[in-house]
């Protein structure tokens, strides 16, 4: 994946909030899976438009794939699955008008 982690969203939907996701959105082309792609499974819910990817061995949910409202393909990286990221230094942005 390429890019600077400057802000993230703590999504308040029923799926993400229960799992504690802290999401960093990047263009889909910026995400490259370098290992374990064969063990990844997909979960969808509600409108079935976001592909929540998870490891079928350990259950870790490192990212999801979807589209922005304008149709641009995007990846939502779960920062809590990345090593070496100072989560306290990442700014949280509001979701649906709510501040975190």
CSV table of N, CA, C and O in Angstrom, one decimal:
chain,number,residue,atom,x,y,z
A,1,UNK,N,0.9,-1.2,0.0
A,1,UNK,CA,0.0,0.0,0.0
A,1,UNK,C,0.9,1.2,0.0
A,1,UNK,O,2.0,1.2,0.6
A,2,UNK,N,0.4,2.3,-0.6
A,2,UNK,CA,1.2,3.5,-0.7
A,2,UNK,C,0.4,4.6,-0.2
A,2,UNK,O,-0.8,4.7,-0.4
A,3,UNK,N,1.1,5.5,0.5
A,3,UNK,CA,0.4,6.7,1.0
A,3,UNK,C,0.8,7.0,2.4
A,3,UNK,O,1.3,6.2,3.1
A,4,UNK,N,0.5,8.3,2.8
A,4,UNK,CA,0.8,8.7,4.2
A,4,UNK,C,-0.5,8.6,5.0
A,4,UNK,O,-1.5,9.1,4.6
A,5,UNK,N,-0.4,8.0,6.2
A,5,UNK,CA,-1.5,7.8,7.1
A,5,UNK,C,-1.7,9.1,7.9
A,5,UNK,O,-0.9,9.4,8.8
A,6,UNK,N,-2.6,10.0,7.5
A,6,UNK,CA,-2.8,11.3,8.2
A,6,UNK,C,-4.1,11.3,8.9
A,6,UNK,O,-4.3,12.1,9.9
A,7,UNK,N,-5.1,10.5,8.5
A,7,UNK,CA,-6.4,10.5,9.2
A,7,UNK,C,-7.1,9.2,9.0
A,7,UNK,O,-6.8,8.5,8.0
A,8,UNK,N,-8.1,8.9,9.8
A,8,UNK,CA,-8.8,7.7,9.7
A,8,UNK,C,-10.2,7.9,10.2
A,8,UNK,O,-10.5,8.9,10.9
A,9,UNK,N,-11.1,7.0,9.9
A,9,UNK,CA,-12.5,7.0,10.3
A,9,UNK,C,-12.8,5.8,11.2
A,9,UNK,O,-12.4,4.7,10.9
A,10,UNK,N,-13.4,6.1,12.3
A,10,UNK,CA,-14.0,5.1,13.2
A,10,UNK,C,-15.4,4.9,12.8
A,10,UNK,O,-16.3,5.7,13.3
A,11,UNK,N,-15.7,4.0,11.9
A,11,UNK,CA,-17.0,3.9,11.3
A,11,UNK,C,-18.0,3.5,12.4
A,11,UNK,O,-17.7,2.7,13.3
A,12,UNK,N,-19.2,4.1,12.3
A,12,UNK,CA,-20.2,3.8,13.4
A,12,UNK,C,-21.3,2.8,12.9
A,12,UNK,O,-22.3,2.7,13.6
A,13,UNK,N,-21.0,2.1,11.8
A,13,UNK,CA,-22.0,1.1,11.4
A,13,UNK,C,-21.9,-0.1,12.4
A,13,UNK,O,-21.0,-0.3,13.1
A,14,UNK,N,-22.9,-0.9,12.3
A,14,UNK,CA,-23.0,-2.1,13.3
A,14,UNK,C,-21.8,-3.0,13.1
A,14,UNK,O,-21.3,-3.6,14.1
A,15,UNK,N,-21.4,-3.2,11.9
A,15,UNK,CA,-20.3,-4.2,11.7
A,15,UNK,C,-18.9,-3.6,12.1
A,15,UNK,O,-18.2,-4.2,12.9
A,16,UNK,N,-18.6,-2.4,11.7
A,16,UNK,CA,-17.3,-1.8,12.0
A,16,UNK,C,-17.1,-1.4,13.5
A,16,UNK,O,-16.1,-1.6,14.1
A,17,UNK,N,-18.2,-0.9,14.0
A,17,UNK,CA,-18.0,-0.4,15.4
A,17,UNK,C,-17.9,-1.5,16.4
A,17,UNK,O,-17.1,-1.4,17.4
A,18,UNK,N,-18.6,-2.6,16.2
A,18,UNK,CA,-18.4,-3.8,17.1
A,18,UNK,C,-17.1,-4.4,17.0
A,18,UNK,O,-16.6,-5.1,17.9
A,19,UNK,N,-16.4,-4.3,15.9
A,19,UNK,CA,-15.1,-4.9,15.7
A,19,UNK,C,-13.9,-3.9,15.9
A,19,UNK,O,-12.8,-4.2,15.9
A,20,UNK,N,-14.3,-2.6,16.2
A,20,UNK,CA,-13.3,-1.6,16.5
A,20,UNK,C,-12.4,-1.1,15.3
A,20,UNK,O,-11.3,-0.7,15.5
A,21,UNK,N,-13.0,-1.2,14.1
A,21,UNK,CA,-12.2,-0.8,13.0
A,21,UNK,C,-11.8,0.7,13.0
A,21,UNK,O,-12.6,1.5,13.4
A,22,UNK,N,-10.6,1.0,12.6
A,22,UNK,CA,-10.1,2.3,12.4
A,22,UNK,C,-9.6,2.3,11.0
A,22,UNK,O,-8.6,1.7,10.6
A,23,UNK,N,-10.4,3.0,10.1
A,23,UNK,CA,-10.2,2.8,8.6
A,23,UNK,C,-9.5,4.0,8.0
A,23,UNK,O,-9.8,5.1,8.2
A,24,UNK,N,-8.5,3.6,7.2
A,24,UNK,CA,-7.8,4.6,6.4
A,24,UNK,C,-8.1,4.3,4.9
A,24,UNK,O,-7.9,3.1,4.4
A,25,UNK,N,-8.7,5.2,4.2
A,25,UNK,CA,-9.1,5.0,2.8
A,25,UNK,C,-8.1,5.4,1.8
A,25,UNK,O,-7.5,6.5,1.9
A,26,UNK,N,-7.8,4.5,0.9
A,26,UNK,CA,-6.8,4.7,-0.2
A,26,UNK,C,-7.4,4.3,-1.5
A,26,UNK,O,-8.4,3.5,-1.5
A,27,UNK,N,-6.9,4.8,-2.6
A,27,UNK,CA,-7.3,4.3,-3.9
A,27,UNK,C,-7.1,2.8,-4.0
A,27,UNK,O,-6.0,2.3,-3.5
A,28,UNK,N,-8.0,2.1,-4.6
A,28,UNK,CA,-7.8,0.6,-4.6
A,28,UNK,C,-6.5,0.2,-5.2
A,28,UNK,O,-5.9,-0.8,-4.8
A,29,UNK,N,-6.1,0.9,-6.2
A,29,UNK,CA,-4.8,0.6,-6.9
A,29,UNK,C,-3.6,0.7,-6.0
A,29,UNK,O,-2.5,0.2,-6.3
A,30,UNK,N,-3.7,1.4,-4.8
A,30,UNK,CA,-2.6,1.6,-3.9
A,30,UNK,C,-2.5,0.4,-3.0
A,30,UNK,O,-1.5,0.3,-2.3
A,31,UNK,N,-3.4,-0.5,-2.9
A,31,UNK,CA,-3.4,-1.7,-2.1
A,31,UNK,C,-2.8,-2.9,-2.9
A,31,UNK,O,-3.4,-3.2,-3.9
A,32,UNK,N,-1.8,-3.5,-2.4
A,32,UNK,CA,-1.2,-4.7,-2.9
A,32,UNK,C,-1.1,-5.7,-1.8
A,32,UNK,O,-0.5,-5.5,-0.8
A,33,UNK,N,-1.8,-6.9,-2.0
A,33,UNK,CA,-1.7,-8.0,-1.0
A,33,UNK,C,-0.4,-8.8,-1.4
A,33,UNK,O,-0.4,-9.3,-2.5
A,34,UNK,N,0.5,-8.8,-0.5
A,34,UNK,CA,1.8,-9.5,-0.8
A,34,UNK,C,1.9,-10.9,-0.3
A,34,UNK,O,2.8,-11.7,-0.7
A,35,UNK,N,1.1,-11.3,0.7
A,35,UNK,CA,1.1,-12.6,1.2
A,35,UNK,C,-0.3,-13.0,1.8
A,35,UNK,O,-1.0,-12.1,2.2
A,36,UNK,N,-0.6,-14.3,1.7
A,36,UNK,CA,-1.8,-14.7,2.3
A,36,UNK,C,-3.1,-14.5,1.5
A,36,UNK,O,-4.2,-14.8,2.0
A,37,UNK,N,-3.0,-14.1,0.3
A,37,UNK,CA,-4.2,-13.8,-0.5
A,37,UNK,C,-5.1,-15.0,-0.7
A,37,UNK,O,-6.3,-14.9,-0.7
A,38,UNK,N,-4.4,-16.2,-0.7
A,38,UNK,CA,-5.2,-17.5,-0.9
A,38,UNK,C,-6.0,-17.8,0.4
A,38,UNK,O,-7.0,-18.6,0.3
A,39,UNK,N,-5.7,-17.2,1.5
A,39,UNK,CA,-6.5,-17.5,2.7
A,39,UNK,C,-7.6,-16.4,3.0
A,39,UNK,O,-8.3,-16.6,3.9
A,40,UNK,N,-7.6,-15.4,2.1
A,40,UNK,CA,-8.6,-14.4,2.4
A,40,UNK,C,-10.0,-14.8,1.9
A,40,UNK,O,-10.2,-15.4,0.8
A,41,UNK,N,-11.0,-14.5,2.7
A,41,UNK,CA,-12.4,-14.8,2.4
A,41,UNK,C,-13.1,-13.4,2.4
A,41,UNK,O,-12.5,-12.4,2.8
A,42,UNK,N,-14.3,-13.4,2.0
A,42,UNK,CA,-15.1,-12.2,1.8
A,42,UNK,C,-16.4,-12.3,2.6
A,42,UNK,O,-17.1,-13.3,2.6
A,43,UNK,N,-16.7,-11.2,3.3
A,43,UNK,CA,-18.0,-11.1,4.0
A,43,UNK,C,-18.7,-9.8,3.5
A,43,UNK,O,-18.0,-8.7,3.4
A,44,UNK,N,-20.0,-9.9,3.2
A,44,UNK,CA,-20.8,-8.7,2.8
A,44,UNK,C,-22.0,-8.7,3.7
A,44,UNK,O,-22.4,-9.8,4.2
A,45,UNK,N,-22.6,-7.6,3.9
A,45,UNK,CA,-23.8,-7.5,4.7
A,45,UNK,C,-24.6,-6.3,4.2
A,45,UNK,O,-24.1,-5.5,3.3
A,46,UNK,N,-25.8,-6.1,4.7
A,46,UNK,CA,-26.6,-4.9,4.4
A,46,UNK,C,-26.9,-4.9,2.9
A,46,UNK,O,-27.5,-5.8,2.3
A,47,UNK,N,-26.3,-3.9,2.2
A,47,UNK,CA,-26.6,-3.8,0.7
A,47,UNK,C,-25.6,-4.6,-0.1
A,47,UNK,O,-25.6,-4.6,-1.3
A,48,UNK,N,-24.6,-5.3,0.5
A,48,UNK,CA,-23.7,-6.2,-0.1
A,48,UNK,C,-22.8,-5.4,-1.1
A,48,UNK,O,-22.5,-5.9,-2.2
A,49,UNK,N,-22.4,-4.2,-0.8
A,49,UNK,CA,-21.6,-3.4,-1.8
A,49,UNK,C,-20.2,-3.3,-1.3
A,49,UNK,O,-19.3,-2.9,-2.1
A,50,UNK,N,-19.9,-3.6,0.0
A,50,UNK,CA,-18.5,-3.5,0.5
A,50,UNK,C,-18.0,-5.0,0.7
A,50,UNK,O,-18.7,-5.8,1.3
A,51,UNK,N,-16.9,-5.3,0.1
A,51,UNK,CA,-16.3,-6.6,0.3
A,51,UNK,C,-15.3,-6.6,1.5
A,51,UNK,O,-14.2,-6.1,1.4
A,52,UNK,N,-15.8,-7.0,2.7
A,52,UNK,CA,-15.0,-7.0,3.9
A,52,UNK,C,-14.1,-8.3,3.8
A,52,UNK,O,-14.6,-9.4,3.8
A,53,UNK,N,-12.8,-8.1,3.6
A,53,UNK,CA,-11.9,-9.2,3.5
A,53,UNK,C,-11.4,-9.7,4.8
A,53,UNK,O,-11.0,-8.8,5.7
A,54,UNK,N,-11.3,-11.0,5.1
A,54,UNK,CA,-10.8,-11.5,6.3
A,54,UNK,C,-10.0,-12.8,6.1
A,54,UNK,O,-10.2,-13.5,5.1
A,55,UNK,N,-9.1,-13.0,7.0
A,55,UNK,CA,-8.3,-14.3,7.0
A,55,UNK,C,-9.1,-15.4,7.4
A,55,UNK,O,-9.7,-15.4,8.5
A,56,UNK,N,-9.2,-16.5,6.6
A,56,UNK,CA,-10.0,-17.6,6.9
A,56,UNK,C,-9.4,-18.5,7.9
A,56,UNK,O,-10.0,-19.4,8.5
A,57,UNK,N,-8.1,-18.2,8.3
A,57,UNK,CA,-7.4,-19.0,9.3
A,57,UNK,C,-7.5,-18.4,10.7
A,57,UNK,O,-7.9,-19.0,11.6
A,58,UNK,N,-7.2,-17.1,10.8
A,58,UNK,CA,-7.2,-16.4,12.1
A,58,UNK,C,-8.4,-15.4,12.3
A,58,UNK,O,-8.6,-15.0,13.4
A,59,UNK,N,-9.1,-15.1,11.3
A,59,UNK,CA,-10.2,-14.2,11.4
A,59,UNK,C,-9.9,-12.7,11.4
A,59,UNK,O,-10.8,-11.8,11.4
A,60,UNK,N,-8.6,-12.3,11.3
A,60,UNK,CA,-8.2,-10.9,11.2
A,60,UNK,C,-8.9,-10.3,10.0
A,60,UNK,O,-8.9,-10.9,8.9
A,61,UNK,N,-9.3,-9.0,10.1
A,61,UNK,CA,-10.0,-8.3,9.0
A,61,UNK,C,-9.2,-7.1,8.6
A,61,UNK,O,-9.5,-6.0,9.1
A,62,UNK,N,-8.2,-7.2,7.8
A,62,UNK,CA,-7.3,-6.1,7.5
A,62,UNK,C,-7.8,-5.1,6.5
A,62,UNK,O,-7.3,-3.9,6.6
A,63,UNK,N,-8.8,-5.4,5.7
A,63,UNK,CA,-9.2,-4.3,4.7
A,63,UNK,C,-10.6,-4.7,4.1
A,63,UNK,O,-11.0,-5.8,4.2
A,64,UNK,N,-11.2,-3.7,3.5
A,64,UNK,CA,-12.4,-3.9,2.8
A,64,UNK,C,-12.3,-3.2,1.4
A,64,UNK,O,-11.5,-2.3,1.2
A,65,UNK,N,-13.0,-3.7,0.4
A,65,UNK,CA,-13.0,-3.1,-0.9
A,65,UNK,C,-14.4,-2.6,-1.3
A,65,UNK,O,-15.4,-3.2,-1.0
A,66,UNK,N,-14.4,-1.4,-1.9
A,66,UNK,CA,-15.7,-0.8,-2.3
A,66,UNK,C,-15.5,0.3,-3.2
A,66,UNK,O,-14.5,0.4,-3.9
A,67,UNK,N,-16.5,1.2,-3.3
A,67,UNK,CA,-16.5,2.3,-4.2
A,67,UNK,C,-16.9,3.6,-3.5
A,67,UNK,O,-17.8,3.5,-2.6
A,68,UNK,N,-16.3,4.7,-3.8
A,68,UNK,CA,-16.7,6.0,-3.3
A,68,UNK,C,-18.1,6.3,-4.0
A,68,UNK,O,-18.4,5.8,-5.0
A,69,UNK,N,-18.8,7.3,-3.4
A,69,UNK,CA,-20.1,7.7,-4.1
A,69,UNK,C,-19.9,8.1,-5.5
A,69,UNK,O,-20.9,7.9,-6.3
A,70,UNK,N,-18.7,8.6,-6.0
A,70,UNK,CA,-18.5,8.9,-7.4
A,70,UNK,C,-18.2,7.7,-8.2
A,70,UNK,O,-17.9,7.9,-9.4
A,71,UNK,N,-18.1,6.5,-7.6
A,71,UNK,CA,-17.7,5.3,-8.4
A,71,UNK,C,-16.3,4.9,-8.3
A,71,UNK,O,-15.9,3.8,-8.8
A,72,UNK,N,-15.4,5.7,-7.8
A,72,UNK,CA,-14.0,5.4,-7.7
A,72,UNK,C,-13.8,4.2,-6.8
A,72,UNK,O,-14.3,4.2,-5.7
A,73,UNK,N,-13.0,3.3,-7.3
A,73,UNK,CA,-12.7,2.1,-6.5
A,73,UNK,C,-11.8,2.5,-5.3
A,73,UNK,O,-10.8,3.2,-5.5
A,74,UNK,N,-12.1,2.0,-4.1
A,74,UNK,CA,-11.3,2.3,-2.9
A,74,UNK,C,-11.1,1.1,-2.1
A,74,UNK,O,-11.8,0.1,-2.2
A,75,UNK,N,-10.1,1.2,-1.2
A,75,UNK,CA,-9.8,0.2,-0.2
A,75,UNK,C,-9.8,0.9,1.1
A,75,UNK,O,-9.3,2.0,1.3
A,76,UNK,N,-10.4,0.2,2.1
A,76,UNK,CA,-10.4,0.7,3.5
A,76,UNK,C,-9.5,-0.2,4.3
A,76,UNK,O,-9.9,-1.3,4.6
A,77,UNK,N,-8.4,0.4,4.7
A,77,UNK,CA,-7.4,-0.4,5.5
A,77,UNK,C,-7.7,-0.3,6.9
A,77,UNK,O,-7.8,0.8,7.5
A,78,UNK,N,-7.8,-1.4,7.6
A,78,UNK,CA,-8.0,-1.4,9.1
A,78,UNK,C,-6.6,-1.1,9.7
A,78,UNK,O,-5.8,-2.0,9.8
A,79,UNK,N,-6.4,0.1,10.2
A,79,UNK,CA,-5.1,0.4,10.8
A,79,UNK,C,-4.7,-0.4,12.0
A,79,UNK,O,-3.5,-0.6,12.3
A,80,UNK,N,-5.7,-0.9,12.7
A,80,UNK,CA,-5.4,-1.8,13.8
A,80,UNK,C,-4.8,-3.1,13.4
A,80,UNK,O,-4.3,-3.9,14.3
A,81,UNK,N,-4.7,-3.4,12.2
A,81,UNK,CA,-4.1,-4.6,11.7
A,81,UNK,C,-2.6,-4.4,11.2
A,81,UNK,O,-2.0,-5.3,10.8
A,82,UNK,N,-2.2,-3.1,11.2
A,82,UNK,CA,-0.9,-2.8,10.7
A,82,UNK,C,0.1,-2.7,11.9
A,82,UNK,O,-0.2,-2.1,12.9
A,83,UNK,N,1.3,-3.2,11.7
A,83,UNK,CA,2.3,-3.0,12.7
A,83,UNK,C,3.0,-1.7,12.5
A,83,UNK,O,3.2,-1.2,11.4
A,84,UNK,N,3.5,-1.1,13.6
A,84,UNK,CA,4.3,0.1,13.6
A,84,UNK,C,3.5,1.4,13.4
A,84,UNK,O,4.2,2.4,13.1
A,85,UNK,N,2.2,1.4,13.4
A,85,UNK,CA,1.4,2.6,13.2
A,85,UNK,C,1.1,3.2,14.6
A,85,UNK,O,0.5,2.4,15.5
A,86,UNK,N,1.4,4.4,14.9
A,86,UNK,CA,1.1,5.1,16.1
A,86,UNK,C,-0.4,5.5,16.0
A,86,UNK,O,-0.7,6.6,15.5
A,87,UNK,N,-1.3,4.7,16.5
A,87,UNK,CA,-2.7,5.0,16.4
A,87,UNK,C,-3.1,6.3,17.1
A,87,UNK,O,-4.0,7.0,16.6
A,88,UNK,N,-2.4,6.6,18.1
A,88,UNK,CA,-2.8,7.9,18.9
A,88,UNK,C,-2.4,9.1,18.0
A,88,UNK,O,-3.0,10.2,18.3
A,89,UNK,N,-1.5,9.0,17.1
A,89,UNK,CA,-1.1,10.2,16.3
A,89,UNK,C,-2.0,10.3,15.1
A,89,UNK,O,-1.9,11.4,14.4
A,90,UNK,N,-2.9,9.4,14.8
A,90,UNK,CA,-3.7,9.5,13.6
A,90,UNK,C,-5.0,10.2,13.9
A,90,UNK,O,-5.7,9.9,14.9
A,91,UNK,N,-5.3,11.3,13.2
A,91,UNK,CA,-6.5,12.1,13.4
A,91,UNK,C,-7.7,11.4,13.0
A,91,UNK,O,-7.7,10.6,12.0
A,92,UNK,N,-8.7,11.5,13.8
A,92,UNK,CA,-10.0,10.9,13.5
A,92,UNK,C,-10.9,11.9,12.8
A,92,UNK,O,-11.0,13.0,13.3
A,93,UNK,N,-11.6,11.5,11.8
A,93,UNK,CA,-12.5,12.4,11.1
A,93,UNK,C,-13.9,12.0,11.4
A,93,UNK,O,-14.2,10.8,11.6
A,94,UNK,N,-14.8,13.0,11.4
A,94,UNK,CA,-16.2,12.7,11.7
A,94,UNK,C,-16.9,11.8,10.7
A,94,UNK,O,-16.6,11.8,9.5
A,95,UNK,N,-17.8,11.0,11.1
A,95,UNK,CA,-18.7,10.1,10.3
A,95,UNK,C,-20.1,10.5,10.5
A,95,UNK,O,-20.6,10.7,11.6
A,96,UNK,N,-20.8,10.8,9.4
A,96,UNK,CA,-22.2,11.2,9.4
A,96,UNK,C,-22.4,12.4,10.4
A,96,UNK,O,-23.3,12.5,11.1
A,97,UNK,N,-21.4,13.3,10.3
A,97,UNK,CA,-21.6,14.6,11.1
A,97,UNK,C,-21.2,14.4,12.6
A,97,UNK,O,-21.3,15.4,13.3
A,98,UNK,N,-20.7,13.2,13.0
A,98,UNK,CA,-20.4,13.0,14.4
A,98,UNK,C,-18.9,13.2,14.6
A,98,UNK,O,-18.1,12.7,13.8
A,99,UNK,N,-18.5,13.8,15.6
A,99,UNK,CA,-17.1,13.9,16.0
A,99,UNK,C,-16.7,12.8,16.9
A,99,UNK,O,-17.5,12.3,17.7
A,100,UNK,N,-15.5,12.3,16.8
A,100,UNK,CA,-15.0,11.2,17.7
A,100,UNK,C,-13.9,11.7,18.6
A,100,UNK,O,-13.2,12.6,18.3
